[in-house]
Coordinates of C-alpha atoms and ligand atoms in Angstrom, one line a residue:
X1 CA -75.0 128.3 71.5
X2 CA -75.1 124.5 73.2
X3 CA -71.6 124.8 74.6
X4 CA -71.6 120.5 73.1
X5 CA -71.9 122.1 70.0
X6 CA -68.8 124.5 70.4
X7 CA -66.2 122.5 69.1
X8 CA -63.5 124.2 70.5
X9 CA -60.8 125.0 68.0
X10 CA -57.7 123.5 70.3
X11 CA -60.1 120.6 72.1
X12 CA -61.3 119.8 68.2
X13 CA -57.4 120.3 66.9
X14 CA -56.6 118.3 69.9
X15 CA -59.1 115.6 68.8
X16 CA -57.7 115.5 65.1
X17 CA -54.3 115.8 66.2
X18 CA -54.8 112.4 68.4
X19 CA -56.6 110.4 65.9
X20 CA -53.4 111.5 63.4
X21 CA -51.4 110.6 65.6
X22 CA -53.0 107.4 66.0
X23 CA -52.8 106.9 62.2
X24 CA -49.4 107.4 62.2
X25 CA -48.7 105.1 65.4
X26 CA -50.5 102.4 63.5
X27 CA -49.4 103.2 59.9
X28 CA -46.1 102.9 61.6
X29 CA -46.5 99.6 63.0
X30 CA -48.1 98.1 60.3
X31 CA -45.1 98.9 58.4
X32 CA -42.6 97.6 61.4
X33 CA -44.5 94.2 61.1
X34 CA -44.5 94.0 57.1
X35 CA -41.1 95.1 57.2
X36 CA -40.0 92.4 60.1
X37 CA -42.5 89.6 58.1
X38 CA -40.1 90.8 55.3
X39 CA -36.6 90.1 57.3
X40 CA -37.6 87.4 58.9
X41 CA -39.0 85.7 55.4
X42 CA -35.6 86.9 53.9
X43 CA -33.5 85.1 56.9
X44 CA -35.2 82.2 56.9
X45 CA -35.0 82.2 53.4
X46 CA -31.4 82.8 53.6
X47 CA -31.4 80.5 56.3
X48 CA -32.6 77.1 54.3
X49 CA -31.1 78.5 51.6
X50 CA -27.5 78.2 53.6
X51 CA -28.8 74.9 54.2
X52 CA -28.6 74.4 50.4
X53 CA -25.7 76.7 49.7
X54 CA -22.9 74.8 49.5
X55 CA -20.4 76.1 52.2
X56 CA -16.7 76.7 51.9
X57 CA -14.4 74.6 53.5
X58 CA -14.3 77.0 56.9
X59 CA -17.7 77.5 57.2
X60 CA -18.7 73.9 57.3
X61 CA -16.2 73.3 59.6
X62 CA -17.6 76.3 62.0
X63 CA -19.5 74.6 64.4
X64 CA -16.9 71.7 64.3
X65 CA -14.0 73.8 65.2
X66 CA -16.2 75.6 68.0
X67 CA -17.4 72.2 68.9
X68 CA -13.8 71.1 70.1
X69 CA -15.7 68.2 72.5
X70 CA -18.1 65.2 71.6
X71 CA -19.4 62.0 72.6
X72 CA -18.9 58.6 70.9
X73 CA -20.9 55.7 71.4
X74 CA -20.0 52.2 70.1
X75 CA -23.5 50.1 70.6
X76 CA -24.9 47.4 69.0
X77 CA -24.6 43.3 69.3
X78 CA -21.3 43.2 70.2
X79 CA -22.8 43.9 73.4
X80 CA -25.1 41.5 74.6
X81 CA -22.0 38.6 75.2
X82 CA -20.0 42.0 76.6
X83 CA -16.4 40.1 75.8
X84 CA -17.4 36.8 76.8
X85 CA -17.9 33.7 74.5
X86 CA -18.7 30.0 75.4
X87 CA -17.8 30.8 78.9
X88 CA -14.6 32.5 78.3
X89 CA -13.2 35.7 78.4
X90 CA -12.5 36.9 75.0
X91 CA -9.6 39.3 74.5
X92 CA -9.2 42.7 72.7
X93 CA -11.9 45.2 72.1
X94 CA -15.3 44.7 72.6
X95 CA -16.5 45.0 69.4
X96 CA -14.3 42.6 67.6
X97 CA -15.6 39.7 69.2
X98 CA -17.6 38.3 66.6
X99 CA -13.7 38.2 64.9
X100 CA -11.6 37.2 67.6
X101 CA -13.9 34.5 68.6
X102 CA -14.0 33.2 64.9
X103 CA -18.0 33.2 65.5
X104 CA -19.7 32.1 62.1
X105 CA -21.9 34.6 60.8
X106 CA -24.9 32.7 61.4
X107 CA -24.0 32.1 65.1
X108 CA -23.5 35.8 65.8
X109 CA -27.1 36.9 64.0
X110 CA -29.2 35.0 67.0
X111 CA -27.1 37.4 69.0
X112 CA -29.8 39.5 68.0
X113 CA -32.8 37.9 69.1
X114 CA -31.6 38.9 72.3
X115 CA -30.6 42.2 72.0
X116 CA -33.9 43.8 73.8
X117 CA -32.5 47.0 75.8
X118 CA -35.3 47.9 77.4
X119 CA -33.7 50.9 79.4
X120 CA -32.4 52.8 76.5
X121 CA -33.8 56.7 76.8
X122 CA -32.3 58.9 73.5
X123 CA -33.3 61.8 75.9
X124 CA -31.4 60.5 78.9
X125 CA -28.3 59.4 76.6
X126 CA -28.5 63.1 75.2
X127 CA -28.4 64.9 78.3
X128 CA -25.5 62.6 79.5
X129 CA -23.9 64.2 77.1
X130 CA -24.9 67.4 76.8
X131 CA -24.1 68.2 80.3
X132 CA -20.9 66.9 80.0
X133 CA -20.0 69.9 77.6
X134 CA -20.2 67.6 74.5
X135 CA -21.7 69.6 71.7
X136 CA -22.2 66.7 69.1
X137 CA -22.5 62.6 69.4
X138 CA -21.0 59.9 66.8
X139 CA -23.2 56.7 67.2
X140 CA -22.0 53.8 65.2
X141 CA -25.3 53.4 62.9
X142 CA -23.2 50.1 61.9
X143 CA -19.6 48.8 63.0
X144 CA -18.0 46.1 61.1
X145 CA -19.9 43.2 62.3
X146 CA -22.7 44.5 59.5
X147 CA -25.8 45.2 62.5
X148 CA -27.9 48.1 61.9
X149 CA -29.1 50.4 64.6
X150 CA -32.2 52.3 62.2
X151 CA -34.8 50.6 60.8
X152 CA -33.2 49.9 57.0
X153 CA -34.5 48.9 53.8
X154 CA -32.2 47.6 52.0
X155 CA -31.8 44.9 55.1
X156 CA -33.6 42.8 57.5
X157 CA -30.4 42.7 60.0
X158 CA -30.9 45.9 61.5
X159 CA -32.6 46.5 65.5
X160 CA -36.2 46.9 64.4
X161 CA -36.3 43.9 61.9
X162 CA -34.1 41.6 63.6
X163 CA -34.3 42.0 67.3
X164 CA -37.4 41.9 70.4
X165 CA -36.4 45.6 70.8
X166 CA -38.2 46.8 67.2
X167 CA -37.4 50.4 68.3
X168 CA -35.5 53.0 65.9
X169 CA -33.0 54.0 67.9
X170 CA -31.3 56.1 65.5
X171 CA -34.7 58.1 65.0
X172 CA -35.0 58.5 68.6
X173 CA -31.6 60.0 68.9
X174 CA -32.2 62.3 66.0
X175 CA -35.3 63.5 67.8
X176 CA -33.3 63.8 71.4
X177 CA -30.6 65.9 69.6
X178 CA -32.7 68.0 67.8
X179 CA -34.0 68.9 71.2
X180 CA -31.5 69.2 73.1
X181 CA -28.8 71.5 70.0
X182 CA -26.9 68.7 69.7
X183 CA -25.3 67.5 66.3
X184 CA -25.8 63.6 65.4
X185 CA -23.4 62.0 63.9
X186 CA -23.2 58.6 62.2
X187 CA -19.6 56.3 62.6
X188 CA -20.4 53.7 59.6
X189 CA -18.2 50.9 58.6
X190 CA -17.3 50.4 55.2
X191 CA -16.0 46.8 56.3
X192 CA -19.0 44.6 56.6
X193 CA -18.2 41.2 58.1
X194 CA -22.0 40.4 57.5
X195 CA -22.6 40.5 53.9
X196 CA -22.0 38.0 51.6
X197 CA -20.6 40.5 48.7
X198 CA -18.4 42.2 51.4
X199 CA -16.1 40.1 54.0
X200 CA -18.6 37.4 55.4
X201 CA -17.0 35.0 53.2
X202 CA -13.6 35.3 54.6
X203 CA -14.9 33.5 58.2
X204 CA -13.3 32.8 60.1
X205 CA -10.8 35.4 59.6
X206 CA -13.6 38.4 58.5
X207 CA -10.4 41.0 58.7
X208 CA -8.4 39.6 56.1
X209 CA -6.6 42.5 54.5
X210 CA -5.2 40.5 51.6
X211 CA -8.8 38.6 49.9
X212 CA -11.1 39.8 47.5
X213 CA -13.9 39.7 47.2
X214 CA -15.6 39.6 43.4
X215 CA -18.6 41.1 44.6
X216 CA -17.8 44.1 46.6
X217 CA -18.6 47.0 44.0
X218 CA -22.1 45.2 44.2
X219 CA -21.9 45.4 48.0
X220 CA -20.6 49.1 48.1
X221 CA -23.3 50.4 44.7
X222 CA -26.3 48.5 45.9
X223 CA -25.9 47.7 49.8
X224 CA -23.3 50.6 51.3
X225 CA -24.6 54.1 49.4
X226 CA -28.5 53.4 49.6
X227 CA -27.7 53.0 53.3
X228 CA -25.8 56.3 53.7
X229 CA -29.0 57.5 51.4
X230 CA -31.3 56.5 54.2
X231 CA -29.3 57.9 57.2
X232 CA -28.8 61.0 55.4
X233 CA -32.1 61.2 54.3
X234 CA -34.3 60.1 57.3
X235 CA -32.1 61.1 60.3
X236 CA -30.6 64.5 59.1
X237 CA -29.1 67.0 58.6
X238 CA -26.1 65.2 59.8
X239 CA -22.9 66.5 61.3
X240 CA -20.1 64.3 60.4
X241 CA -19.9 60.9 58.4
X242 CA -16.9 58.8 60.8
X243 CA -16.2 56.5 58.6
X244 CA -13.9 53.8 59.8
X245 CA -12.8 50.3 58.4
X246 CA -11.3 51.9 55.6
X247 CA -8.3 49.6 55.3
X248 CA -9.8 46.1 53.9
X249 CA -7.7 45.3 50.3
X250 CA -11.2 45.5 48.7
X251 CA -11.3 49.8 49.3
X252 CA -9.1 51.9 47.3
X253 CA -8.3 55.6 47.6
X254 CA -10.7 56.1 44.2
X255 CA -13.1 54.1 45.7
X256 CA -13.0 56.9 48.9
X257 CA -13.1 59.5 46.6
X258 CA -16.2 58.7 44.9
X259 CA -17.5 57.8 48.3
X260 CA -16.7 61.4 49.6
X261 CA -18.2 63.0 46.2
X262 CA -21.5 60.7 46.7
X263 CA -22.0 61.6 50.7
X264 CA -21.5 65.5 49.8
X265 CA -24.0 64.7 46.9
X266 CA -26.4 63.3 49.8
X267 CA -25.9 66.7 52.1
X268 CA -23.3 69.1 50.5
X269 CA -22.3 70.6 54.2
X270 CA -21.9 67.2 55.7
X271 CA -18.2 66.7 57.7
X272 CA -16.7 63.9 56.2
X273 CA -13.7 61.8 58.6
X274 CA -10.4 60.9 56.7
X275 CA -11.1 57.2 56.6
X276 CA -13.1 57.5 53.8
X277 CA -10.4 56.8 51.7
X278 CA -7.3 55.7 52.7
X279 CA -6.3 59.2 54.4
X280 CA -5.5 57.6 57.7
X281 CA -2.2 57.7 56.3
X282 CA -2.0 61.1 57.4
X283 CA -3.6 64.2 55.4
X284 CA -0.6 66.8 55.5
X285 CA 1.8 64.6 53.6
X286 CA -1.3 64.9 50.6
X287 CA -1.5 67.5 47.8
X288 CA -4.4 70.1 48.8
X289 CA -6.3 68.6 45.9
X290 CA -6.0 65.4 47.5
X291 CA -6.9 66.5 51.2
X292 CA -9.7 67.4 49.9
X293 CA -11.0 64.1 49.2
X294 CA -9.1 62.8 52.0
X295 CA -12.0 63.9 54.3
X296 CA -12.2 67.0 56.5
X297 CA -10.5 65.9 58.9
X298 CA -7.4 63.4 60.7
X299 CA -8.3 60.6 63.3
X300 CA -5.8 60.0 65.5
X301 CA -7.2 57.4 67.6
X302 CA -6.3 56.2 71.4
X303 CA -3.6 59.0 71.3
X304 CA -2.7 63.2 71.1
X305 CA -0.6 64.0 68.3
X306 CA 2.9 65.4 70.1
X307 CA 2.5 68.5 68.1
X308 CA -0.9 68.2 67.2
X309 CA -1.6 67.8 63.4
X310 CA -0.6 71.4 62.2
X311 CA -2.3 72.7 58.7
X312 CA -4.8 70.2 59.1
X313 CA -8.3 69.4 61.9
X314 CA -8.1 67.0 63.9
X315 CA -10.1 64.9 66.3
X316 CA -8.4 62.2 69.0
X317 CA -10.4 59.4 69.6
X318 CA -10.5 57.7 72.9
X319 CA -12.0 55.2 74.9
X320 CA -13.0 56.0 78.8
X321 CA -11.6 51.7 79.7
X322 CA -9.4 49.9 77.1
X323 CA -13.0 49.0 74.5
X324 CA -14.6 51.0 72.6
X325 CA -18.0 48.4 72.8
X326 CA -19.4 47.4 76.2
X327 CA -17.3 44.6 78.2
X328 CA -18.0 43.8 81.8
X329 CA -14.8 42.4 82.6
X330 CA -13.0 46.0 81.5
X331 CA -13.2 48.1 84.8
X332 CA -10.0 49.8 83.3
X333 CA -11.3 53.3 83.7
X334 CA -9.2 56.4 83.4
X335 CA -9.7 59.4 86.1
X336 CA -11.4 61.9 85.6
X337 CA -8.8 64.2 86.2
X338 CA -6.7 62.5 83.6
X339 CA -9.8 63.1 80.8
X340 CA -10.0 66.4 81.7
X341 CA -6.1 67.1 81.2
X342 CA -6.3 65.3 78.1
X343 CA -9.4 67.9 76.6
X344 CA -7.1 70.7 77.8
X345 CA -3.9 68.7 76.0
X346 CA -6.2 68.0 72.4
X347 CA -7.2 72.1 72.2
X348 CA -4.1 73.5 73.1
X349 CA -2.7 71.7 70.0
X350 CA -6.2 72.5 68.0
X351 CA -7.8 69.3 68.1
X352 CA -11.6 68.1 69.1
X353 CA -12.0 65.2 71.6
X354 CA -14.1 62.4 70.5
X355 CA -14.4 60.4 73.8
X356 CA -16.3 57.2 74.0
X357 CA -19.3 55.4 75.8
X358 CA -19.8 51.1 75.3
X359 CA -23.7 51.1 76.3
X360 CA -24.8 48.0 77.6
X361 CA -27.0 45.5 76.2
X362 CA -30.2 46.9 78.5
X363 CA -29.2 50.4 76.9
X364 CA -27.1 52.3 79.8
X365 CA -23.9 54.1 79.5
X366 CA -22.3 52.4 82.7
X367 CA -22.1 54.5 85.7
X368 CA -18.0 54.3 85.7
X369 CA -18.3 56.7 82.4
X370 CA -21.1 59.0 83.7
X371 CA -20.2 59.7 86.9
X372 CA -16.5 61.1 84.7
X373 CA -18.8 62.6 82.5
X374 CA -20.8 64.5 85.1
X375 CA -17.4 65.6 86.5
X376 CA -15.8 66.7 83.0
X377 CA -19.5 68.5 82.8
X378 CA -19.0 70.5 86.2
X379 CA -15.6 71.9 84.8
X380 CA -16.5 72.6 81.4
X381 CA -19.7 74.7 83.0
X382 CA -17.2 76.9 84.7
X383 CA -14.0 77.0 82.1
X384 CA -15.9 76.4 78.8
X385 CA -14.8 79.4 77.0
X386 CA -11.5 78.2 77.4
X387 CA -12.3 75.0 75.2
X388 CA -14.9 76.3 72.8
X389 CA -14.0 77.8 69.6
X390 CA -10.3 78.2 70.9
X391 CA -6.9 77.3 68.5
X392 CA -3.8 76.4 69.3
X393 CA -1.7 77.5 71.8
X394 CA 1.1 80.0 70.2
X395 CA 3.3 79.8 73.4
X396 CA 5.3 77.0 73.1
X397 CA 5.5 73.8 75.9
X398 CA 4.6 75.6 79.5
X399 CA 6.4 73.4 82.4
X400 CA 2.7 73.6 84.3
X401 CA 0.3 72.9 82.2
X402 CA -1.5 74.2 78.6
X403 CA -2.8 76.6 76.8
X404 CA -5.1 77.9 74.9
X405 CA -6.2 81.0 72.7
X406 CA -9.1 82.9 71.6
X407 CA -8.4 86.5 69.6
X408 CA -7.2 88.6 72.3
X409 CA -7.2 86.0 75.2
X410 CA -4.8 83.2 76.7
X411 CA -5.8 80.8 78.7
X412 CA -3.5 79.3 80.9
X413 CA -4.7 75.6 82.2
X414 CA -2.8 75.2 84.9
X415 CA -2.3 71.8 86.4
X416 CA 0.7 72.2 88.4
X417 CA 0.4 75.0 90.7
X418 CA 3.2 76.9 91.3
X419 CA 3.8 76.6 95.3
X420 CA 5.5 80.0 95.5
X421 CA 2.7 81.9 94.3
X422 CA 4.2 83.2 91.1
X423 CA 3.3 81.7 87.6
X424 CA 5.6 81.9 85.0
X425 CA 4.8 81.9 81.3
X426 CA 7.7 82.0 79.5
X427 CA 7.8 83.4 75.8
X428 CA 5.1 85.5 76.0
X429 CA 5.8 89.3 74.1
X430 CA 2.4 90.7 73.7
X431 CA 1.6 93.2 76.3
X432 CA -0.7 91.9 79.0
X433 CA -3.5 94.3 79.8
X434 CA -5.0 91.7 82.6
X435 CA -5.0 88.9 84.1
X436 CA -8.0 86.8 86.3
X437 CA -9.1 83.3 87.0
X438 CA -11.6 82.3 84.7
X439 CA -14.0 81.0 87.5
X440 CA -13.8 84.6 89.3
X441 CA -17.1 86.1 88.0
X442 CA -15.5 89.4 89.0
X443 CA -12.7 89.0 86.8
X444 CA -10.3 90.5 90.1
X445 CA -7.0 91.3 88.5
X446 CA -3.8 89.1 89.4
X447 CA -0.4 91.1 89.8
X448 CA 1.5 90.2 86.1
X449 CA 5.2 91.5 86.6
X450 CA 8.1 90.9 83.5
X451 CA 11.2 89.1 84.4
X452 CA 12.8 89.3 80.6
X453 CA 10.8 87.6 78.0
X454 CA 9.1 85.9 81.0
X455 CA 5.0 87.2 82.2
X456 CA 4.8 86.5 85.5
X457 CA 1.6 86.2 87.5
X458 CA 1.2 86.2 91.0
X459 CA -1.6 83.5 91.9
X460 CA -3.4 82.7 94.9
X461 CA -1.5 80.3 97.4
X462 CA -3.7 77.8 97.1
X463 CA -5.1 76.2 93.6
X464 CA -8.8 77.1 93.0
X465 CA -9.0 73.6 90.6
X466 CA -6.7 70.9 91.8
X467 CA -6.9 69.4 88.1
X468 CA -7.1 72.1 85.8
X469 CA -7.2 76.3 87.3
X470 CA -7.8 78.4 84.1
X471 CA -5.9 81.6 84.2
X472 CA -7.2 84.3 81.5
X473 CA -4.5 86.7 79.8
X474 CA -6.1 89.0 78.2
X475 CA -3.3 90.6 75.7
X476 CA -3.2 93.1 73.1
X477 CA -3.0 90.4 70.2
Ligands
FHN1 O1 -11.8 48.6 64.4 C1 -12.3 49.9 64.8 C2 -12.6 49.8 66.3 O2 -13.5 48.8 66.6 C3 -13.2 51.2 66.7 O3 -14.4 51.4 66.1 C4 -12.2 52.3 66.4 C5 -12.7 53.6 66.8 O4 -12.1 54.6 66.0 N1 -11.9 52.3 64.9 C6 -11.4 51.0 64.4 C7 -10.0 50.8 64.8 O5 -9.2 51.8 64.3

């Protein structure tokens, strides 16, 4: 019998058995993939559809809390006279000039016939920040002198319409951020010294507290919300609405809280500032029904709450110089060592820095506020787990420095090193399991003795950060 025709029993069970096999292997995978196709449909689904579920309260506030560090930029006309006006030296902020220099609404509008900045990059401002350790950026799409920075409809005074520049800034940061993972924010002014139903009319003094005028339901129903519309609309998602200029006679705590109901109608997991309404007053003095309205979080701005603002979030807004909007004469810079204590000081008492950049008119951040930002950037790539997503320090003041806390974790920023060696932390009751600086990849334990009620932690002799040495506790919480 032709041996090829012998089918031998095992060599044709081994046949059969392989090609079964092989079935199965692929029966197998071909359910895997249906089965993955199936997650992955039901995630994304889930996904958008968290995008349309409305959040609670703490899981909108998620990425903000994590966030605890951001960039904000004041740019617009303000800076092409950069504090000067007719030759002189204006004083105050940079982006009040069109107000402190009494400068008639039509004079300031040629301002933007030569607004042209030719060396803006979104891409370059977003990695400015990004390296930094900033996690989102608040761009005022409009500040109270009325200019737009998008390309609007519902107005001609806005950078593409009005200026040489015709560029959508606004869409190019959207674009840079989406890129990059970082949130874009929009700073919009309620007060609009611009529009004639708003406080153009009240030249030369355009921050008059005490007029009205008739008009300004027509300016906030037919100019303000299709504005927000087209922000929301065009360059979001968004992460936070900073609303600011809150305190003209002509808005009302109502007023805000329709404002707030009509933004979270635009995009219901938006963060909404407390300056929509009136809530700069302070939100823990309101009723929770009220704080709600009163915005998601406080503002304190150009200073850190002593305490911090407890029961409530909270972001400090700062300037880098003494103007939030571009002036050349203001070479007022802090240090960097002093903006990097200050990040430590804000989340040790549970608050997010908001720090600012005044572009110039050609569209750079000046060098003074990168070359801090690049240095704030190099410590936050070392000790960022002691900023991000941390709370409030439960130790009360420390003599050295701050700290801060994760579930399970201290961290001790220490600014003053202590020149014997030993670290105290008073207060402290939960039981240590170890201690290490944050920047030793090998996590090599520090001695951590008890003197009473006091940890103490034996420290190298010399300080690994002269600013800011983060010390990790990690305790049995
Ligand atoms: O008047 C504005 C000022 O120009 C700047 O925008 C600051 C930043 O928070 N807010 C207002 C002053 O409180």
């Amino acid at each position: 019998m032709n041996a090829s025709l012998i089918r031998h029993p095992r060599q044709g069970d081994g046949i059969r058995l392989r090609m079964y096999l092989v079935v199965i292997a692929a029966s197998l995978c071909a359910l895997w993939i249906a089965s993955y196709r199936q997650e992955a449909a039901k995630a994304s689904s889930a996904g958008s559809a968290d995008a349309k579920r409305t959040l609670s309260k703490d899981e909108r506030m998620k990425w903000w809390r994590d966030a605890r560090f951001g960039m904000f930029i004041h740019w617009g006309l303000y800076a092409v006279p950069a504090g000067e006006w007719k030759g002189k030296q204006v004083p105050g902020i940079g982006e009040w000039i069109m107000e402190r220099a009494h400068i008639p609404v039509s004079e300031y509008e040629q301002l933007a016939k030569q607004f042209n900045p030719v060396k803006f990059d979104a891409d370059q401002w977003v990695r400015i920040a990004k390296n930094a350790g900033m996690k989102y950026i608040v761009i005022t799409s409009k500040h109270h002198d009325g200019f737009c920075l998008w390309d609007s409809k519902v107005t001609s005074y806005d950078i593409v319409d009005a200026t040489p520049f015709k560029r959508d800034v606004l869409g190019e940061l959207s674009r840079a951020c989406k890129k990059e993972g970082i949130r874009l924010c929009f700073y919009h002014s309620i007060m609009d010294w611009h529009h004639p139903d708003a406080q153009a009319p009240f030249y030369p003094n355009y921050n008059d507290t005490k007029q009205s005028n008739p008009n300004f339901s027509r300016y906030v129903e037919n100019y303000m919300k299709p504005q927000l519309k087209e922000l929301v609309a065009n360059y979001g998602p968004l992460g936070v609405l900073w609303f600011d200029g809150e305190w003209i006679g002509d808005w009302t705590e109502p007023q805000g809280k329709d404002l707030y109901n009509y933004v979270r109608g635009l995009q219901p997991n938006i963060i909404i500032n407390n300056r929509v309404g009136k809530g700069r007053k302070g939100m823990e003095g309101l009723s929770k029904g009220d704080q709600e309205y009163a915005g998601d979080f406080g503002t304190p701005e150009q200073q850190i709450p002593a305490k911090g603002l407890p029961g409530v979030d909270w972001e400090s807004c700062m300037t880098m110089n003494d103007t939030w909007g571009y002036k050349s004469s203001d070479q007022h810079w802090k240090s960097g060592e002093d903006l990097l204590r200050k990040l430590a000081d804000i989340a040790s008492k549970g608050g997010n820095f908001l720090l600012n950049v005044g572009p110039t008119s050609e569209g750079l951040i000046p060098g003074a506020s990168v070359e801090r930002l690049a240095a704030m950037g190099d410590w936050m790539e070392v000790n960022g787990e002691s900023i991000y997503g941390t709370t409030a320090s439960p130790l009360g003041e420390v003599p050295w420095g701050r700290c801060t806390a994760k579930p399970g974790k201290l961290y001790l920023h220490v600014f003053d090193w202590p020149a014997n060696g030993k670290l105290e932390v008073p207060g402290l009751k939960d039981h240590v399991r170890k201690a290490y600086l944050l920047a030793d990849k090998k996590r090599a334990k520090l001695p951590v003795t008890r003197s009473g009620d006091t940890l103490v932690v034996t420290v190298p002799e010399k300080a690994p950060d002269r600013i800011n040495t983060v010390i990790v506790l990690e305790i049995k919480s």
